[in-house]
Tab-separated table of C-alpha atoms in Angstrom:
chain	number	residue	atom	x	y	z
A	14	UNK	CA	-17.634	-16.378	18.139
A	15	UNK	CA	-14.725	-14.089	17.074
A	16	UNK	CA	-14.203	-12.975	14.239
A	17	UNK	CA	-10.940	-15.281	12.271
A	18	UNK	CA	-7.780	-12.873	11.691
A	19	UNK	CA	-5.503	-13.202	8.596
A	20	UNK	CA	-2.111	-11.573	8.421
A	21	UNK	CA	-2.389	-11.201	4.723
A	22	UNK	CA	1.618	-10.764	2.997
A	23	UNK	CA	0.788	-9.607	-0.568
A	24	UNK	CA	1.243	-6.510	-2.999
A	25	UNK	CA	-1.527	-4.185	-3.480
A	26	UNK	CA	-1.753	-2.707	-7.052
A	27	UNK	CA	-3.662	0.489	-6.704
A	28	UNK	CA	-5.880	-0.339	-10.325
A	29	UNK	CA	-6.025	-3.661	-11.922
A	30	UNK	CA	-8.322	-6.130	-9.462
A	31	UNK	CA	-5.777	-8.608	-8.016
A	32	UNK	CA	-3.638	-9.250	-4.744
A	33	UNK	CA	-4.931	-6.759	-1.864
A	34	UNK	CA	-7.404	-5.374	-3.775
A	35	UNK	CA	-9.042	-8.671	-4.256
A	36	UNK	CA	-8.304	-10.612	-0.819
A	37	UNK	CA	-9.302	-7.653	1.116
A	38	UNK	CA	-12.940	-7.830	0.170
A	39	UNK	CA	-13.340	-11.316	-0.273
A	40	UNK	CA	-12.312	-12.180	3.349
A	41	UNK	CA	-14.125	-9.766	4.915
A	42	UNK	CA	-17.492	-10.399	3.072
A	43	UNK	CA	-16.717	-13.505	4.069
A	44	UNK	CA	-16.791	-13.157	7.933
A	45	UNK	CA	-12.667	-13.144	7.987
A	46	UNK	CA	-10.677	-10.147	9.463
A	47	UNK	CA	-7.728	-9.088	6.720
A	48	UNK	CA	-5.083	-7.299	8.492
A	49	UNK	CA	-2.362	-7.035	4.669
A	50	UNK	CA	0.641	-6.775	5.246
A	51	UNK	CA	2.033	-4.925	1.849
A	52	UNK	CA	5.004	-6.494	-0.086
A	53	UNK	CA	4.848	-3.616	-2.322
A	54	UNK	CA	2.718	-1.198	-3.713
A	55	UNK	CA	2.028	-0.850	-7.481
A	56	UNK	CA	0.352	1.975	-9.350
A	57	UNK	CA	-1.310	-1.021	-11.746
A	58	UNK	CA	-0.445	-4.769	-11.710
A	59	UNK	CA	2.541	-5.529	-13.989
A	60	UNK	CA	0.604	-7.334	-16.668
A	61	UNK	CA	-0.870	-4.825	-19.613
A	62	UNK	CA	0.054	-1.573	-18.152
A	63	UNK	CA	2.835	-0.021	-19.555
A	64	UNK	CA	4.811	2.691	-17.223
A	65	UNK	CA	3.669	1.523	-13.658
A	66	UNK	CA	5.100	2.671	-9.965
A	67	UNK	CA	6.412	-0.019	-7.955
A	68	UNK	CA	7.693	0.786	-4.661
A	69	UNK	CA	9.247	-2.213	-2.598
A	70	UNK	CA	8.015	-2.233	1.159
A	71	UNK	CA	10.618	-4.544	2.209
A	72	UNK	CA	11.756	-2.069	4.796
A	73	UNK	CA	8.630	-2.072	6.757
A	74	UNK	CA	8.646	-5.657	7.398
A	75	UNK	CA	10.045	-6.169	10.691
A	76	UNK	CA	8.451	-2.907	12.343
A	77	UNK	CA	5.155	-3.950	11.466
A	78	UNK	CA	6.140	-7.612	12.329
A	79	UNK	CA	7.730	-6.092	15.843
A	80	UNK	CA	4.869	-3.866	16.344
A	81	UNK	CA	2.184	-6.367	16.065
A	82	UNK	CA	4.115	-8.715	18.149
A	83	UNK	CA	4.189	-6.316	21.054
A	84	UNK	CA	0.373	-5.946	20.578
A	85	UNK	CA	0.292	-9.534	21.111
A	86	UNK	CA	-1.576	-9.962	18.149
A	87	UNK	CA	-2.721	-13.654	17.472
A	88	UNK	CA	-3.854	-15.061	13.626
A	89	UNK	CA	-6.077	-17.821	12.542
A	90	UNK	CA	-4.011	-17.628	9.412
A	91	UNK	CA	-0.879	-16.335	7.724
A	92	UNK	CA	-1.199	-15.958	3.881
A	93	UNK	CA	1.553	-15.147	1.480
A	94	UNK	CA	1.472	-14.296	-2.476
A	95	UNK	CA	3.306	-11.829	-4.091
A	96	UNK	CA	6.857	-10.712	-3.204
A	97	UNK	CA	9.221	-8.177	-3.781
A	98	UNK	CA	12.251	-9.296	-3.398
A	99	UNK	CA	14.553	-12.489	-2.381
A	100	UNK	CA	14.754	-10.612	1.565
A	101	UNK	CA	11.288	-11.123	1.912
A	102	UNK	CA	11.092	-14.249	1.945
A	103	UNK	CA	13.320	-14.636	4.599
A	104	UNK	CA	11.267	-11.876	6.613
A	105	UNK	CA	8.383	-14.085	5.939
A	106	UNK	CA	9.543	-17.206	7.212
A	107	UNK	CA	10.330	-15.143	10.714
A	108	UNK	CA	6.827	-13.838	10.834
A	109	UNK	CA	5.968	-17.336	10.281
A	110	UNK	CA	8.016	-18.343	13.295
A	111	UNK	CA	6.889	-15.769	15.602
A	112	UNK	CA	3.158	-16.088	14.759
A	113	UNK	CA	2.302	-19.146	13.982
A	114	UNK	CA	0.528	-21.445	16.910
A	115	UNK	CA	-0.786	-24.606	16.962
A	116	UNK	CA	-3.644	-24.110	15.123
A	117	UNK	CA	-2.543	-21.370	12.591
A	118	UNK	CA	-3.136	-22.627	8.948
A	119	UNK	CA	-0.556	-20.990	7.061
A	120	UNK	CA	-1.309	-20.856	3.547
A	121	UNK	CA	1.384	-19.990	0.980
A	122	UNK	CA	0.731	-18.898	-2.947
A	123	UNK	CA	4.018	-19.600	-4.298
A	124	UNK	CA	3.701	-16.448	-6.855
A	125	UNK	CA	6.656	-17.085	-9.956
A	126	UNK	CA	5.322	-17.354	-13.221
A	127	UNK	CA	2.307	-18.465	-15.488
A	128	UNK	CA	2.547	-19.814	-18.817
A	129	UNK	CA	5.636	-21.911	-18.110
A	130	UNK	CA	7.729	-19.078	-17.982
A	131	UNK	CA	8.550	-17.014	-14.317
A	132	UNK	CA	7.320	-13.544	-13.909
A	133	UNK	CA	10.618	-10.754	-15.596
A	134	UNK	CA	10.892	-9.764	-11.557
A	135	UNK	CA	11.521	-13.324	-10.313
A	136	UNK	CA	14.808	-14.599	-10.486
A	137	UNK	CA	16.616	-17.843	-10.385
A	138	UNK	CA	17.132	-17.550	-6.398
A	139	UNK	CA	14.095	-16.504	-5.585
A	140	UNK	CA	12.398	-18.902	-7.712
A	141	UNK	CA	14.891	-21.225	-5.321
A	142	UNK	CA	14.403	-19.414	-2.054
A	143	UNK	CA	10.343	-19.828	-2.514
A	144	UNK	CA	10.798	-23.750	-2.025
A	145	UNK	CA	11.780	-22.752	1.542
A	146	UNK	CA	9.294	-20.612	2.690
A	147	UNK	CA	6.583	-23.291	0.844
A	148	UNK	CA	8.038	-25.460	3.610
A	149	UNK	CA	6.921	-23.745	6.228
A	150	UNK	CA	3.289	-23.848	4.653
A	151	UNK	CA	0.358	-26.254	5.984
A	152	UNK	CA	-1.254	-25.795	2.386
A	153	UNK	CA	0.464	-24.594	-0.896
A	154	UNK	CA	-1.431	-22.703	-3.794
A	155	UNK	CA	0.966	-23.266	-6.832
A	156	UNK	CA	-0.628	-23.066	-11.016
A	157	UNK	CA	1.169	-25.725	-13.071
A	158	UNK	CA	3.762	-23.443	-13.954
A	159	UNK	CA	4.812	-22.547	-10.213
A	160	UNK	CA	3.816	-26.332	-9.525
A	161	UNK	CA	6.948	-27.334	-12.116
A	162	UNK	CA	8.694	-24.894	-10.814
A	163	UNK	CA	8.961	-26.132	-7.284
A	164	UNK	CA	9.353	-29.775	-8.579
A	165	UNK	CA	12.555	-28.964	-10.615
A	166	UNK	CA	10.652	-30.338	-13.261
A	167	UNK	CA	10.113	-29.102	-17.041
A	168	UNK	CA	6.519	-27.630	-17.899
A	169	UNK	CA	6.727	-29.564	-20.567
A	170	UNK	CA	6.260	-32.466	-18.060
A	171	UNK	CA	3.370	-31.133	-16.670
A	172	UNK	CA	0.663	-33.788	-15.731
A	173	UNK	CA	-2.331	-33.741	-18.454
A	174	UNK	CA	-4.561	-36.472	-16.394
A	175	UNK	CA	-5.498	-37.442	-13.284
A	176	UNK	CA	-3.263	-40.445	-12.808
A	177	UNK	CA	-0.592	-37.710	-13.208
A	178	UNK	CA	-1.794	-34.776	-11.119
A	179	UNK	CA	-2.330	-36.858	-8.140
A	180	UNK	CA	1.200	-37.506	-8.550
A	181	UNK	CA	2.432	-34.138	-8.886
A	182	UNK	CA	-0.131	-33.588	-5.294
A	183	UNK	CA	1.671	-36.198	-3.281
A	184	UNK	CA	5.429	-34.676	-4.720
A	185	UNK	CA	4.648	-31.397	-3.670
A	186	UNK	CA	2.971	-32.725	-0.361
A	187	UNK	CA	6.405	-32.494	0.769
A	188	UNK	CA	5.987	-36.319	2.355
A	189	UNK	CA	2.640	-35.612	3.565
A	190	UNK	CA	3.850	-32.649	5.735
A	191	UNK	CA	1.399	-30.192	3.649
A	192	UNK	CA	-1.779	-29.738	2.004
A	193	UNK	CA	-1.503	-28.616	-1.870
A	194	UNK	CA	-3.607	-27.519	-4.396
A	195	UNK	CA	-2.522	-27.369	-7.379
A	196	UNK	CA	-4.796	-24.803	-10.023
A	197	UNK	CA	-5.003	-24.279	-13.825
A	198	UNK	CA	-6.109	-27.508	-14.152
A	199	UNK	CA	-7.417	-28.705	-17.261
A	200	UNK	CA	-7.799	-32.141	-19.514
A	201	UNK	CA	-9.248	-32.023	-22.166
A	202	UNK	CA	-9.743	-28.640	-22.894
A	203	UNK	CA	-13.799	-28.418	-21.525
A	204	UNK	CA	-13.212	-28.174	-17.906
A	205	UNK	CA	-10.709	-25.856	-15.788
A	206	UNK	CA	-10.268	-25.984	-12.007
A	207	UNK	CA	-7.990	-26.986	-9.508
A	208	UNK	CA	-6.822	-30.260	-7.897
A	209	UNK	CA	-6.574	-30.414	-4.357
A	210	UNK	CA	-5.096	-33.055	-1.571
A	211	UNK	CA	-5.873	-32.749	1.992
A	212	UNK	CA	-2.899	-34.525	3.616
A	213	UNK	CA	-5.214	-35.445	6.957
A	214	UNK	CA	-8.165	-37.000	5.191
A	215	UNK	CA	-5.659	-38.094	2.346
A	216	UNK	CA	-8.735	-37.391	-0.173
A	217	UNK	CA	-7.570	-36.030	-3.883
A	218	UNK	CA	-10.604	-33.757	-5.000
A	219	UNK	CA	-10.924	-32.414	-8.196
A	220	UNK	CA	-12.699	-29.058	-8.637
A	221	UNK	CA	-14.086	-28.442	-11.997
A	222	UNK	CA	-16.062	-26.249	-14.480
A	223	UNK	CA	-16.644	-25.575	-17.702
A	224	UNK	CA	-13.851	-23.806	-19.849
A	225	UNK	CA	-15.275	-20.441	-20.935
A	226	UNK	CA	-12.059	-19.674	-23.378
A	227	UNK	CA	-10.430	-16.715	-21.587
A	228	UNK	CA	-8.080	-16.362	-18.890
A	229	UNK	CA	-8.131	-12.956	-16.714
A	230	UNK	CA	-5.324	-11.201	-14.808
A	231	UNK	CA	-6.058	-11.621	-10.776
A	232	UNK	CA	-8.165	-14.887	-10.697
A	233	UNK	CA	-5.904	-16.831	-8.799
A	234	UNK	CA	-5.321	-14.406	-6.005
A	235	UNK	CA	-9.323	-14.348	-6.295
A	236	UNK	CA	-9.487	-18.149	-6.223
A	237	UNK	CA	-6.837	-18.013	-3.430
A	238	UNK	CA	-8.916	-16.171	-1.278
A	239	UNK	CA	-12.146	-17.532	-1.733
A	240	UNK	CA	-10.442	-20.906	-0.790
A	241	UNK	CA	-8.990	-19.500	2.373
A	242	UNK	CA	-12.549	-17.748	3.350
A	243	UNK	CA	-14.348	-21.311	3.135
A	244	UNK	CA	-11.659	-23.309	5.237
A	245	UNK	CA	-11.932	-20.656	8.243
A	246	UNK	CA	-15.269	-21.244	7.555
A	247	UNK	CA	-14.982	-24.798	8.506
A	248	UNK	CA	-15.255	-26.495	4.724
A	249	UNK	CA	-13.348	-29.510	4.145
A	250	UNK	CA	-10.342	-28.769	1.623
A	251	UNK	CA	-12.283	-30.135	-1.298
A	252	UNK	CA	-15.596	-28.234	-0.732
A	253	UNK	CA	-13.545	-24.859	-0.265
A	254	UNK	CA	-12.040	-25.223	-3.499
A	255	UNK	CA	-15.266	-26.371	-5.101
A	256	UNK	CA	-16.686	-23.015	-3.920
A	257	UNK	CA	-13.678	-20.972	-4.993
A	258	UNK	CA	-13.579	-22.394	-8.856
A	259	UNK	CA	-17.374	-21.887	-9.245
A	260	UNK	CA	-17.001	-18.593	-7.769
A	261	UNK	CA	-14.062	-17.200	-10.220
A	262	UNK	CA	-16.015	-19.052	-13.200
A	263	UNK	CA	-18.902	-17.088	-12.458
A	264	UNK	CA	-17.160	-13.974	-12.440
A	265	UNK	CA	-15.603	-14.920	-15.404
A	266	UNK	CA	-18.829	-15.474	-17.044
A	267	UNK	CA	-19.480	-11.950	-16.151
A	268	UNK	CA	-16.433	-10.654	-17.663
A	269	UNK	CA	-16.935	-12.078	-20.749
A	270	UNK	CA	-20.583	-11.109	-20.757
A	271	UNK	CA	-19.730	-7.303	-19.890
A	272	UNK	CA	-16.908	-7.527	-23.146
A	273	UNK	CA	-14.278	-6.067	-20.171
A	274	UNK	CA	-10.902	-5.487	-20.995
A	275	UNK	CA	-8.719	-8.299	-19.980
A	276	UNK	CA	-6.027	-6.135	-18.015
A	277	UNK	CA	-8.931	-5.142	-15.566
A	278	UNK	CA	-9.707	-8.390	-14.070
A	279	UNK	CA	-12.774	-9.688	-13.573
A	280	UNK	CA	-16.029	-8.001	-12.023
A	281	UNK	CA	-16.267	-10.168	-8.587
A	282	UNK	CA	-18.131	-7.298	-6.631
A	283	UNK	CA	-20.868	-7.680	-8.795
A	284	UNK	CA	-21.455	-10.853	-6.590
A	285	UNK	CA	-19.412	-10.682	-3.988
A	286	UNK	CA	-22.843	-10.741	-2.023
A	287	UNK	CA	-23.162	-14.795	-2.934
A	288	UNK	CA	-19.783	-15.834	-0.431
A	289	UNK	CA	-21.536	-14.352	2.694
């Protein structure tokens, strides 16, 4: 069988373990081809390094995007995170357009903010503009925060329950026209995971673990990924993101174990070995 290609739009920070740094691996060891397409490139990701490069790739987007056109290159998926600027998106959504078949799952992270505030290099319109290119998506990635965020909706109005999260799945559903999964989730302070709704079984699945206390730069893009693997894999939406939560708590676990510094991300190669 051929080996699954995925045209992977992200940043790569050149220390810190996130974005391309983490994807690139994580696909691969898990049977996927990753063929990145940078949004930028960043000495260290923006979070706890003081005094980092960031050079803005936008210009390269349409000769790569022309170039691998005229190699009539074909994806199994098209997956977006981090961007640089309000052009990209745009630039995305025409990749989208040239690239995507019948079959292509095309999985956006809708990259803003965390903590119920958006990142300092996202503004109002491209907060605005992201809602666009999240329509072109056949599954969205959104925390709470970027969840709200596409909603129009206060974080303070964030759902705290079930009852409430599978509401906030079928709003950003889009009408049924996407699959979402929404992560951060957490009730009662034990357990954190990620909800998830598969819009062609219609089954809301709830992927949980225990709360270890301490949240670590890069686990969403590693979460992200690890999702992404298992449905090229074949795995049902649920069971994908059943194997991506236990997978970043574990490497959590090993973070905290280690006594890392937080700004490093967490030590996934360590067991990278246990996704193949």
């Amino acid at each position: 069988m051929p080996v699954k290609k995925v045209a992977a739009i992200h940043d790569m920070s050149g220390f810190g373990r996130c974005s391309l740094t983490v994807i690139l691996p994580v696909l691969s060891v898990m049977g996927a081809q990753c063929c990145p397409l940078p949004t930028a490139y960043l000495s260290t990701h923006m979070a706890g390094f003081p005094g980092f490069t960031f050079k803005d790739l936008t210009d390269q987007f349409t000769p790569v995007t022309d170039h691998w056109k005229s190699l009539d290159l074909r994806f199994d998926a098209i997956y977006s995170g981090f961007l640089a600027s309000v052009e990209q998106i745009g630039l995305i959504k025409n990749f989208i357009s040239r690239f995507k078949e019948k079959d292509t799952l095309v999985l956006v992270d809708p990259v803003m903010g965390d903590n119920g505030k958006p990142y300092s290099t996202y503004t109002p319109e491209m907060c605005a503009q992201m809602g666009t290119l999240a329509d072109d998506a056949t599954l969205i990635t959104p925390n709470l925060t970027e969840a709200a965020i596409l909603l129009g909706k206060p974080f303070s109005d964030a759902p705290r329950d079930e009852k409430g999260t599978r509401a906030w799945l079928e709003l950003l559903s889009n009408h049924g026209k996407r699959s979402v999964v929404i992560t951060g989730v957490s009730f009662d302070h034990t357990a954190l995971g990620a909800a998830s709704l598969d819009v062609k079984s219609g089954i809301v699945h709830f992927a949980m673990t225990p709360w270890l206390g301490s949240a670590v730069h890069g686990t969403g893009d590693l979460f992200a990924a690890v999702l992404l693997g298992g449905l090229l894999r074949g795995d049902c939406l649920g069971d994908a993101c059943q194997t991506a939560a236990n997978f970043v708590h574990n490497c959590i676990a090993l973070f905290i174990r280690d006594k890392l510094p937080t700004r490093e991300g967490v030590p996934f190669e360590a067991i990278l070995k246990n996704l193949r």
